[in-house]
Coordinates of C-alpha atoms and ligand atoms in Angstrom, one line a residue:
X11 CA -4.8 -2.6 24.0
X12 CA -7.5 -4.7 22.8
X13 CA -10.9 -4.3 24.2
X14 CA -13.2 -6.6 26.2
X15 CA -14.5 -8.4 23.0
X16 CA -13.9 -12.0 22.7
X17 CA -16.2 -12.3 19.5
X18 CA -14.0 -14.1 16.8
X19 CA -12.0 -11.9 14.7
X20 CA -13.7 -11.0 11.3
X21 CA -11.6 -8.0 9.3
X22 CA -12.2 -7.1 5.7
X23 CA -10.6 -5.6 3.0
X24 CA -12.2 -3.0 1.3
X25 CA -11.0 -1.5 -1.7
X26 CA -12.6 0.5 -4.3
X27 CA -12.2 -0.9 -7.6
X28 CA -10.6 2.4 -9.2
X29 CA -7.0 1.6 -10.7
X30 CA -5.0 -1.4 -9.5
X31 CA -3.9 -1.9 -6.5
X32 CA -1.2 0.8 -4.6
X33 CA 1.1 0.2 -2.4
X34 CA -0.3 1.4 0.6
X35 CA -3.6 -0.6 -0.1
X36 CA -1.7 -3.9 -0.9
X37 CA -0.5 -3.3 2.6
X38 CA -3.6 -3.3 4.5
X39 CA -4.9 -6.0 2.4
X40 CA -1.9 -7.7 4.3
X41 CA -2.2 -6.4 7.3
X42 CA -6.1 -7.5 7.8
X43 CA -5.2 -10.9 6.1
X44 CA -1.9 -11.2 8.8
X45 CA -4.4 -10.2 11.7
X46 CA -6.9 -12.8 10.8
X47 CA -4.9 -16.1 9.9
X48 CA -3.1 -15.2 13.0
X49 CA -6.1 -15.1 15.2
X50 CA -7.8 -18.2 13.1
X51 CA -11.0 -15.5 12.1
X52 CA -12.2 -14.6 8.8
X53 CA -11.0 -12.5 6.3
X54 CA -13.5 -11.0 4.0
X55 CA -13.3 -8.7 0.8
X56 CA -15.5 -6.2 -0.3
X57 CA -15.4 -3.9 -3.3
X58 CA -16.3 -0.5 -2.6
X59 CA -18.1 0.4 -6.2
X60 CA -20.4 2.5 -5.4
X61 CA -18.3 5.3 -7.6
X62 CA -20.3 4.2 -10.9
X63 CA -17.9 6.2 -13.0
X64 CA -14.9 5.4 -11.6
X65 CA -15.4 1.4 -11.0
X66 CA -14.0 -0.8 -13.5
X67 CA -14.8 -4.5 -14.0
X68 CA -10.9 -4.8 -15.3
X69 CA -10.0 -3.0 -11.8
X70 CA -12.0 -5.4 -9.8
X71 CA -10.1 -8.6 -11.8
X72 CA -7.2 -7.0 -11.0
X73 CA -7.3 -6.4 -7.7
X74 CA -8.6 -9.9 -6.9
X75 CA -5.6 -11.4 -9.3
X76 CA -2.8 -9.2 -7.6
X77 CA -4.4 -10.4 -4.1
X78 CA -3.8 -14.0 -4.8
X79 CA -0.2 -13.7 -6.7
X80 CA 0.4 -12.1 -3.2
X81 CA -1.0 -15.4 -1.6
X82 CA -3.7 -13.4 0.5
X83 CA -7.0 -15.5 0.0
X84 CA -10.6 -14.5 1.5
X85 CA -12.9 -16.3 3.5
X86 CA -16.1 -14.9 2.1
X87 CA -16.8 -12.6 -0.6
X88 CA -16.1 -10.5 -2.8
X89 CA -19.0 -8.6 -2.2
X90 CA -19.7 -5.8 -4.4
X91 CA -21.5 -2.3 -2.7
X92 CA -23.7 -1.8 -6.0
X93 CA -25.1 -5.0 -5.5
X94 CA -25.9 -4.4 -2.1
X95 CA -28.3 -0.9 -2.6
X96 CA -31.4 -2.6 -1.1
X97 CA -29.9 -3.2 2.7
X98 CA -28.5 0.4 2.4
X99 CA -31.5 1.7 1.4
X100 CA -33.7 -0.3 4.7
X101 CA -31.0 1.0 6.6
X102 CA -31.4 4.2 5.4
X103 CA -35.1 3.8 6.1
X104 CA -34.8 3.0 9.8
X105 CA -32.2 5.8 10.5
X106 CA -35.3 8.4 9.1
X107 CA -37.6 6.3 11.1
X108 CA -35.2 6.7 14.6
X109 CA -35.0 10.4 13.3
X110 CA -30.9 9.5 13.0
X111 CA -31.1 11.7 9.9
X112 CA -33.3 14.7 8.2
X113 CA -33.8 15.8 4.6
X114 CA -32.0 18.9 3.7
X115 CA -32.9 21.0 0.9
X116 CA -30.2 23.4 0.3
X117 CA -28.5 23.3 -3.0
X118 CA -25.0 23.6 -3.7
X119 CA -24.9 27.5 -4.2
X120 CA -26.4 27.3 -0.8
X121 CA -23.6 25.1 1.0
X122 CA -20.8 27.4 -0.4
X123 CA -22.8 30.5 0.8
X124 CA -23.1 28.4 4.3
X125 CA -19.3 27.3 4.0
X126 CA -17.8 31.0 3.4
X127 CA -19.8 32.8 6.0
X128 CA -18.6 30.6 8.4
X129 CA -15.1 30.9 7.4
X130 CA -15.5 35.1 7.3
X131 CA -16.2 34.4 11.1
X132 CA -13.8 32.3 11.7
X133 CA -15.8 29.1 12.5
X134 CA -15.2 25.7 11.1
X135 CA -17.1 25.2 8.1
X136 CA -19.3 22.4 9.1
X137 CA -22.1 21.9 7.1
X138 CA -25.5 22.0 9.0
X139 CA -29.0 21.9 7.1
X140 CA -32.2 23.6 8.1
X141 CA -34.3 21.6 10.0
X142 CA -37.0 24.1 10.4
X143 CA -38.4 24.4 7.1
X144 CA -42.0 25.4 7.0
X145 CA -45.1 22.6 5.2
X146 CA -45.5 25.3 2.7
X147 CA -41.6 25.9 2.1
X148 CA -40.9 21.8 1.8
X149 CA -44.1 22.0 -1.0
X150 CA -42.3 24.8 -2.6
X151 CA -39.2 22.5 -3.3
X152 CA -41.1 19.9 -4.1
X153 CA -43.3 22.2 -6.8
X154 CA -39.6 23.3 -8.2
X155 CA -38.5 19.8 -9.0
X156 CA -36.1 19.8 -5.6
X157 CA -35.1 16.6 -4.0
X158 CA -33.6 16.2 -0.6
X159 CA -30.1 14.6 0.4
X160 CA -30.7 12.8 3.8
X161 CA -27.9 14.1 6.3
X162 CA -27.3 12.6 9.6
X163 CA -28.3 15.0 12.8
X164 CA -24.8 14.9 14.3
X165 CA -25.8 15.0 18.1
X166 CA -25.0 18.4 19.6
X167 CA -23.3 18.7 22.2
X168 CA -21.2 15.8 22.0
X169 CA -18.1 13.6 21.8
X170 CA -17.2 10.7 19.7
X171 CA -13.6 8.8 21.1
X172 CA -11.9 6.3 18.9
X173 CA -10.4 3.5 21.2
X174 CA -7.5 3.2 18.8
X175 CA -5.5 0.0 18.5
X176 CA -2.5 2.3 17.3
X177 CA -3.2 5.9 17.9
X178 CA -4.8 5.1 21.5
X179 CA -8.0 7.2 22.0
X180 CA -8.6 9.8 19.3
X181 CA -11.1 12.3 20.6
X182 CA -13.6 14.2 17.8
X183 CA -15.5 16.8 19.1
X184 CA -19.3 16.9 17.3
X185 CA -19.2 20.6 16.8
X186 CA -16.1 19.4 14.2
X187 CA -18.2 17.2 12.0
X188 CA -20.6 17.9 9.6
X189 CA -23.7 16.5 9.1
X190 CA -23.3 14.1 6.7
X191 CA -24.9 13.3 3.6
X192 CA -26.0 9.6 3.6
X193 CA -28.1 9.6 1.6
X194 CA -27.8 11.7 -2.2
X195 CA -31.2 12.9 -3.7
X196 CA -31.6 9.8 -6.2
X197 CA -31.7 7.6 -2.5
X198 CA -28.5 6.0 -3.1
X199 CA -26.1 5.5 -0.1
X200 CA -22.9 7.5 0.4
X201 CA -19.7 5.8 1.0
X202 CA -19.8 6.5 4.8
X203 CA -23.0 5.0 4.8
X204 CA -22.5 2.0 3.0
X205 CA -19.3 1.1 4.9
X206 CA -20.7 1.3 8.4
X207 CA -23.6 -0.5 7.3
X208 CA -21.3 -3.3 5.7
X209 CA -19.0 -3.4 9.0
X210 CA -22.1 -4.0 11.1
X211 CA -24.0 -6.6 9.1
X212 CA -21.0 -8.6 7.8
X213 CA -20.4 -8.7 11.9
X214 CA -16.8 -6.9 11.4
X215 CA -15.5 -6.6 14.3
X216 CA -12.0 -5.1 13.4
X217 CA -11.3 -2.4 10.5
X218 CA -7.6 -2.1 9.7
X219 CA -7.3 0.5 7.1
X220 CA -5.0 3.6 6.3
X221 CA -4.8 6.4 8.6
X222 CA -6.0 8.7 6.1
X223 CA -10.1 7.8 6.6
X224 CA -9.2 8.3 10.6
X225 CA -11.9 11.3 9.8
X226 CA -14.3 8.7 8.6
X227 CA -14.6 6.9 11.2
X228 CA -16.5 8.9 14.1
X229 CA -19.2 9.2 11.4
X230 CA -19.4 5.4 10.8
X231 CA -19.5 5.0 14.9
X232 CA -22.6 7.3 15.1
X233 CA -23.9 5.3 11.7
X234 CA -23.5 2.1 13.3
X235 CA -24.9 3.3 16.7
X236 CA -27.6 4.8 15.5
X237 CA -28.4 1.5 13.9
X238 CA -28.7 -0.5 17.5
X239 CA -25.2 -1.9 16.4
X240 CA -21.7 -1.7 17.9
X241 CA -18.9 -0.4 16.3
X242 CA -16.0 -2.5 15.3
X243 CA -12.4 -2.1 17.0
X244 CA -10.2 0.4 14.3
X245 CA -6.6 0.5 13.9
X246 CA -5.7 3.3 12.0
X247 CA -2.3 2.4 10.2
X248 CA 0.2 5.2 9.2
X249 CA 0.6 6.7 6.1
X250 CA 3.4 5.4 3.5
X251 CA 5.8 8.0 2.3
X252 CA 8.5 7.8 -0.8
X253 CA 12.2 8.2 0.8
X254 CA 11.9 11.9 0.1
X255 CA 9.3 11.8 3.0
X256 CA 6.6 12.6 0.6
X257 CA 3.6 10.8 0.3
X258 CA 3.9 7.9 -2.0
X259 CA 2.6 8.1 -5.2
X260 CA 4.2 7.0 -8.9
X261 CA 7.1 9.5 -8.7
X262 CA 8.5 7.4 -6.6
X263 CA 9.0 4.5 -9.0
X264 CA 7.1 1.4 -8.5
X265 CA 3.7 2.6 -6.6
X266 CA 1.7 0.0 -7.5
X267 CA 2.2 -4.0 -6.6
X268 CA 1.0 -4.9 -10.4
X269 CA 4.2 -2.6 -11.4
X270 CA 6.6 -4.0 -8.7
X271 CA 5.6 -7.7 -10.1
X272 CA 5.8 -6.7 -13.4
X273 CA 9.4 -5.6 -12.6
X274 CA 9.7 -9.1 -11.8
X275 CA 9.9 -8.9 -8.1
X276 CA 8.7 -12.2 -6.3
X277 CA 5.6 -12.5 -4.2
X278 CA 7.9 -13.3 -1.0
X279 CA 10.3 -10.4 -1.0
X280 CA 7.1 -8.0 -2.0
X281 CA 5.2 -9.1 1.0
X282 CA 8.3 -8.6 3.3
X283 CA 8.5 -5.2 2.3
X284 CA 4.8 -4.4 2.4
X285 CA 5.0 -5.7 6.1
X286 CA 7.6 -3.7 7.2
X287 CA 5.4 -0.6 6.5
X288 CA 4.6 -0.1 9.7
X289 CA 5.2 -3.0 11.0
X290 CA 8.0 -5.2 12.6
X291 CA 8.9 -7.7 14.7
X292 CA 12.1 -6.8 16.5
X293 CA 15.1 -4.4 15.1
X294 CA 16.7 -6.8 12.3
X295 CA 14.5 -9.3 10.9
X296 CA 13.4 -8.3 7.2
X297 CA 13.0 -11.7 5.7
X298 CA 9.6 -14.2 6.9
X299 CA 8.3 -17.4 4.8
X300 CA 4.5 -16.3 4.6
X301 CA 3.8 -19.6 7.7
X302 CA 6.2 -16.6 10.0
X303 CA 4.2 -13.6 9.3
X304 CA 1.1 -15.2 10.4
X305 CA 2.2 -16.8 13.5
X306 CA 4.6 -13.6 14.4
X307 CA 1.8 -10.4 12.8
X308 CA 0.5 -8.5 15.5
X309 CA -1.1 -5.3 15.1
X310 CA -0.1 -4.0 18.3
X311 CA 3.5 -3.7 17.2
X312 CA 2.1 -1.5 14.2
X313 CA 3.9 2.0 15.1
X314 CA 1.8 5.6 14.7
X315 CA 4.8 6.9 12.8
X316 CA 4.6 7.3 8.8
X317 CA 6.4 4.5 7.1
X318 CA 8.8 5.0 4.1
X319 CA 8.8 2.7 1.0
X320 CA 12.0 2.1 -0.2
X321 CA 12.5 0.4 -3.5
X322 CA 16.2 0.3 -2.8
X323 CA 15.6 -1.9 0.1
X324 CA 13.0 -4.3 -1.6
X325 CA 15.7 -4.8 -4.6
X326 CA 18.4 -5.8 -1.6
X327 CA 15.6 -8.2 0.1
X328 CA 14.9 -9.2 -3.5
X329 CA 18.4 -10.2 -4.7
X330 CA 18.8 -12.0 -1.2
X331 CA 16.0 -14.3 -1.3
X332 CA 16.7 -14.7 -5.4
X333 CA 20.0 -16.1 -4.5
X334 CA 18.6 -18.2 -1.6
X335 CA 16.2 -20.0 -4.1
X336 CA 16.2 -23.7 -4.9
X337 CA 18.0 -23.5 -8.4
X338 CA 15.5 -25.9 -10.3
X339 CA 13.0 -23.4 -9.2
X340 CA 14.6 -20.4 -9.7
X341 CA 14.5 -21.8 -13.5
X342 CA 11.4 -22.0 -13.7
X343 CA 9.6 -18.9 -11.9
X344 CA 12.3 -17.0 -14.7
X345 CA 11.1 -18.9 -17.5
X346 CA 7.6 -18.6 -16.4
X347 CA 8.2 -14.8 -15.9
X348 CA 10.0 -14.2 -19.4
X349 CA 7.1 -16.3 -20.6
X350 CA 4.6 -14.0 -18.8
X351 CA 6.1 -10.8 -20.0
X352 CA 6.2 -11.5 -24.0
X353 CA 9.8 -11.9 -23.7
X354 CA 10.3 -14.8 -26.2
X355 CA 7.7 -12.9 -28.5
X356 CA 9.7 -12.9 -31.8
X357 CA 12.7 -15.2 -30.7
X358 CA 13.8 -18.4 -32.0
X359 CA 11.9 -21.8 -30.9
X360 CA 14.8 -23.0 -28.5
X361 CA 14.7 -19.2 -26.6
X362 CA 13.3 -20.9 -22.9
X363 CA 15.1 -23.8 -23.6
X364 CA 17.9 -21.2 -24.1
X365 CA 16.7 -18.9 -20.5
X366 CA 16.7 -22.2 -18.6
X367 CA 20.4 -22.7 -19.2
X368 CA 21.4 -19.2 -18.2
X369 CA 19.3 -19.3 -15.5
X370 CA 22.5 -20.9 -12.7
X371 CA 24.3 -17.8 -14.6
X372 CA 22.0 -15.0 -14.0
X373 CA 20.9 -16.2 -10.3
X374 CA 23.3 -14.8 -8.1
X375 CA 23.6 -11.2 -10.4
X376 CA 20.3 -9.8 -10.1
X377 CA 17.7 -8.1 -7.3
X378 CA 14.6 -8.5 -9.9
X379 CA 13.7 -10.7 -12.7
X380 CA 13.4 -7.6 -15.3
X381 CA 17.4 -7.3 -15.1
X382 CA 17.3 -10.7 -17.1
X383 CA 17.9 -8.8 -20.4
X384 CA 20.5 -6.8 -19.1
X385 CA 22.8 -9.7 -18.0
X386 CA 22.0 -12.4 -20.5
X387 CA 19.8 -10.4 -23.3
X388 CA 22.8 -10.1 -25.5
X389 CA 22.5 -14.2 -26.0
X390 CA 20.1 -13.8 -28.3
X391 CA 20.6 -11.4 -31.2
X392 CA 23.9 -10.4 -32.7
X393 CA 26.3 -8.1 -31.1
X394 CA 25.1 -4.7 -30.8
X395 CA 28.1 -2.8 -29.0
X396 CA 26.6 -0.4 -26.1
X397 CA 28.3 3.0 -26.5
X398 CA 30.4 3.0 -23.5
X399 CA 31.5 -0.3 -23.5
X400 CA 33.2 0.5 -27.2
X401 CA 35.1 3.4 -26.1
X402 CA 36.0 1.4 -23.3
X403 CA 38.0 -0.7 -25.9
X404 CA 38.5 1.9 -28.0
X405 CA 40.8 3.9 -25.2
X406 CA 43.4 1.5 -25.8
X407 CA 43.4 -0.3 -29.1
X408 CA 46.2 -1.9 -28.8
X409 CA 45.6 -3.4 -25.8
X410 CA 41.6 -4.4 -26.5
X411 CA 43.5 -6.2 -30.1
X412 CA 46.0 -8.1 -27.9
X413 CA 43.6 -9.5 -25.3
X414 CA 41.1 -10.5 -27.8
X415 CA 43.5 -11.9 -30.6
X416 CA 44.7 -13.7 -27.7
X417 CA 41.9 -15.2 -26.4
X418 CA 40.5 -15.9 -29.9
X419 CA 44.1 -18.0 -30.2
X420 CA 42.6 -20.0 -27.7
X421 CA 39.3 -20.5 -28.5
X422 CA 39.1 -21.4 -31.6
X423 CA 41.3 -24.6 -31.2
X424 CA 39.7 -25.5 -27.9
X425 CA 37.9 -29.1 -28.7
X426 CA 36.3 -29.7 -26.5
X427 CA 34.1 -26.4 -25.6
X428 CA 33.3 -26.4 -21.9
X429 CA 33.0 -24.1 -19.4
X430 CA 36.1 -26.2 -17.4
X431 CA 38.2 -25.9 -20.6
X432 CA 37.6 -21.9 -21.7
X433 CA 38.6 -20.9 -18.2
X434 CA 41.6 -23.2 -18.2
X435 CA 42.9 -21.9 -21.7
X436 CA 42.0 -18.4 -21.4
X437 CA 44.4 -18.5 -17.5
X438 CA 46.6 -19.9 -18.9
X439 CA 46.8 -17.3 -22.0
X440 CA 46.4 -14.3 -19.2
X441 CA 49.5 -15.8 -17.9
X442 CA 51.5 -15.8 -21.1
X443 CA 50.4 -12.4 -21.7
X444 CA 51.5 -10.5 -18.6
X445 CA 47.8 -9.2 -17.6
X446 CA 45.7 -9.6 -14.6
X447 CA 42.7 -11.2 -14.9
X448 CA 40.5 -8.0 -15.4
X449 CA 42.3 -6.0 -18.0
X450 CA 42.6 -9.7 -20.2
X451 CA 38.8 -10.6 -19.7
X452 CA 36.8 -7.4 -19.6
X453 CA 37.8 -6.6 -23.4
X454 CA 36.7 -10.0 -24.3
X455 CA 33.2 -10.0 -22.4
X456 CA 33.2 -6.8 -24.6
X457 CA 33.9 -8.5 -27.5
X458 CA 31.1 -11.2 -27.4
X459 CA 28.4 -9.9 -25.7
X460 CA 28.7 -6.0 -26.7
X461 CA 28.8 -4.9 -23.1
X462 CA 30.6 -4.9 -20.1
X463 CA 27.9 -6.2 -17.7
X464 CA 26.9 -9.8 -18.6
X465 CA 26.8 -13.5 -17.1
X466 CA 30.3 -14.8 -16.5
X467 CA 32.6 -14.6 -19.5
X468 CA 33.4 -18.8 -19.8
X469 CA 29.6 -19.4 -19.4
X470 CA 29.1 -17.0 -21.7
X471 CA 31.5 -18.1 -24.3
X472 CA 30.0 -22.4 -23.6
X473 CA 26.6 -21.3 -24.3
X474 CA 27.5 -19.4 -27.6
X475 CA 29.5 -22.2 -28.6
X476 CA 32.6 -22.5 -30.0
X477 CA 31.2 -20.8 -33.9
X478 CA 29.2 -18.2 -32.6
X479 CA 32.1 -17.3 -30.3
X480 CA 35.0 -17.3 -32.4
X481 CA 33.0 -15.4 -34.9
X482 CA 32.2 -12.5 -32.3
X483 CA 35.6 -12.0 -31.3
X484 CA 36.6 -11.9 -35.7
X485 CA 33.8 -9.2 -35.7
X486 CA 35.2 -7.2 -32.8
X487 CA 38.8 -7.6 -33.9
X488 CA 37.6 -6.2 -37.3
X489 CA 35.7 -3.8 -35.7
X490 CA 38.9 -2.4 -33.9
X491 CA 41.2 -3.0 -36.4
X492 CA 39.2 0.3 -38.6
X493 CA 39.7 2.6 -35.7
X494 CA 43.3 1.4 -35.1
X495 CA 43.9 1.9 -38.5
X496 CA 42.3 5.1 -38.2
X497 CA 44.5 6.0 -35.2
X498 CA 48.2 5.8 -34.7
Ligands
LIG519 N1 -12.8 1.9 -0.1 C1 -11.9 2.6 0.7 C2 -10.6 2.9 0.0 O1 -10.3 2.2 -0.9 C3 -11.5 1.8 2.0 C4 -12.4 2.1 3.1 C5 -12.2 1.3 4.3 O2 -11.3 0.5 4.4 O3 -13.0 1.4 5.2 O4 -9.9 3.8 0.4

């Protein structure tokens, strides 16, 4: 449904620079960033700051640093609001001048008074000033130190229709809105103000934001009209719920895209999810190079109903395009990312060299690069048993002692140490032992690495080398040895 306007698309992204950047914002970032490198128009970026006490400088970096490790770059911009006061406040000027808005005097204890009465009778409680103060009433304020807010005169009677791109036309009836502050005492724009006045002079002609400013937006239509200007197209994009169809916030695990990264999730699989808010293409595809989503993004496929994030299914759209990577490169976006993460903080000189090796071992076992430790963590320190995984050899002593003793037969005379070689010597010794496959290697994994999830048992045993490994299995037998001696 678009509408008869063939100006070329310009959409912004306007987020205020108060925390780092959620979910549900990363999203419309994308989805205005899709919509114009789709339709070849610009995308712009403007902080919304004008919260002095809650904008942070680190917020702002942030926000414009997650942006580009998500590969969403802006055409012009950022603009910041608080360094824009002086075309609010001409703006604000001409709106008194078309007598748009009036000064209203009440105070706070006033508004609540107003607000309450018209709840005791059942009305809406929309704020409406007085217009009719008296000369001598207005120089009684004045005398008192008072200082008007400037609120706009919502027209009376009166409709305002949203031609929606995704809700269709959402009608708001003026006796529903309030007349709005846009201007607070000191002069200084409000929010609604500044961002109409920013849509209309940065020439937006298409805001793609959450559904939850849908009440915003008749009052930024009558800004922007009352300013001579015409109002951009809106598409109002559902809300984002956790599975437990509550809205998404941090119970819900990784809310933010700075957490989801630094869980070690990859640009690529993050975007796919984030585009699937909302959005798809047909019933089955989940996974687009970032060349597909631009060519294929179209915001008239954006549904009305609420989205739900599910970290399950980014860590399954994750592992996939993990295992899919080049190898050389998988390499190095996991050294880079240990790197990045302080994980060779504290370890020996050789520890990338080290996570470079493991990396063909760990590719095809993990959905996020923050599992690394997990798998292949054990590598480097010594053996440090997890709890389970020693009673798992415990339950049977005898056993755990025969399969290790066995394999540490084999190992320790094995010349020539590689990878080839262990898994030839320790079949063979399975064989000659009667077990299967699992009941011979799982005590041994055990035995060298301390747990029983890891990166395959010969790899593992060819990068501790042939000393290191025998003397992890002497510990372990030793180890057992005390409890069978303490047993039968
Ligand atoms: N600054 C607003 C926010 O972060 C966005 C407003 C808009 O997109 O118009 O919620």
């Amino acid at each position: 449904m678009d509408t008869a306007d063939d100006r070329p698309l310009r959409v912004r992204f306007a987020p205020s620079p108060t925390g780092s950047l959620h979910v549900g914002g990363a999203r419309t970032a994308l989805f205005n960033w899709l919509a114009a490198r789709h339709a070849g128009g610009a995308f712009i970026l403007r902080l919304e700051d004008t919260d002095r006490e809650r904008s942070t400088p680190e917020s702002e970096a942030e926000i414009l640093r997650v942006l580009t490790w998500m590969g969403l770059d802006w055409d012009e911009g950022p603009f910041r609001q608080s360094e824009r006061d002086d075309i609010y406040r001409e703006c604000i000027d001409r709106l008194k001048e078309a007598g748009a808005v009036y000064a209203a005097w009440e105070t706070a204890e006033e508004l609540d008074a107003m607000r309450a009465e018209a709840r005791a009778n059942k009305r809406a409680p929309v704020v409406r000033g007085r217009r009719d103060h008296t000369s001598e009433e207005i120089a009684a304020f004045e005398a008192a130190g008072r200082t008007p807010v400037w609120r706009f005169a919502v027209p009376l009677p009166g409709e305002t229709v949203i031609d929606d791109m995704i809700r269709g036309q959402v009608t708001f009836d003026h006796a529903q809105i309030e007349d709005f502050v846009v201007a607070r005492s000191d002069g200084s724009p409000t929010y609604n103000l500044a961002a109409a006045v920013d849509d209309m002079v940065m020439g937006i002609t298409r805001v793609i934001r959450g559904e939850d400013h849908i009440s915003n937006t008749p009052k930024q239509m009558l800004v922007i009209r009352a300013l001579g200007g015409e109002p951009p197209q809106y598409a109002h994009v559902p809300l984002i719920l956790g599975t437990d169809r509550k809205r998404l916030s941090k119970r819900h695990g990784a809310a933010s895209v700075e957490e989801l990264e630094a869980d070690g999730f990859l640009p690529q699989p993050v975007r796919n999810a984030l585009v699937l808010l909302g959005w798809s293409y047909d019933d089955k595809t989940t996974t687009f190079t970032l060349d597909e989503l631009v060519e294929k993004f179209d915001v008239s496929r954006i549904s009305k109903s609420p989205a739900v994030f599910d970290l399950k299914k980014l860590e399954v759209m994750s592992g996939r395009y993990l295992r899919a990577m080049d190898p050389a490169e998988f390499a190095d976006v996991l050294v880079g990312y240990l790197e990045g993460t302080g994980y060779f903080d504290g370890k020996a000189a050789d520890a990338p060299d080290l996570a470079r090796r493991t990396a063909p071992l760990v590719q095809r076992k993990m959905s996020r690069l923050s599992e690394y430790d997990r798998l292949a963590g054990w590598l480097y320190r010594p053996v440090e048993f997890e709890p389970e995984a020693l009673a798992a050899l415990q339950e049977d002593v005898k056993t755990s002692i025969q399969c290790i003793g066995g394999g540490l037969g084999r190992v320790e005379v094995l010349d020539d140490f590689t990878v080839d070689n262990i898994k030839d010597a320790l079949s063979d010794q399975l064989h000659i032992q009667g077990l299967t496959a699992r009941e011979f290697l799982e005590p041994q994994r055990i035995a060298v690495t301390g747990q029983s999830i890891s990166t395959g048992i010969y790899e593992s045993l060819a990068l501790l080398g042939r000393e290191e490994s025998v003397a992890r299995y002497r510990a372990a037998l030793a180890l057992l040895a005390e409890s069978w001696q303490g047993g039968d």
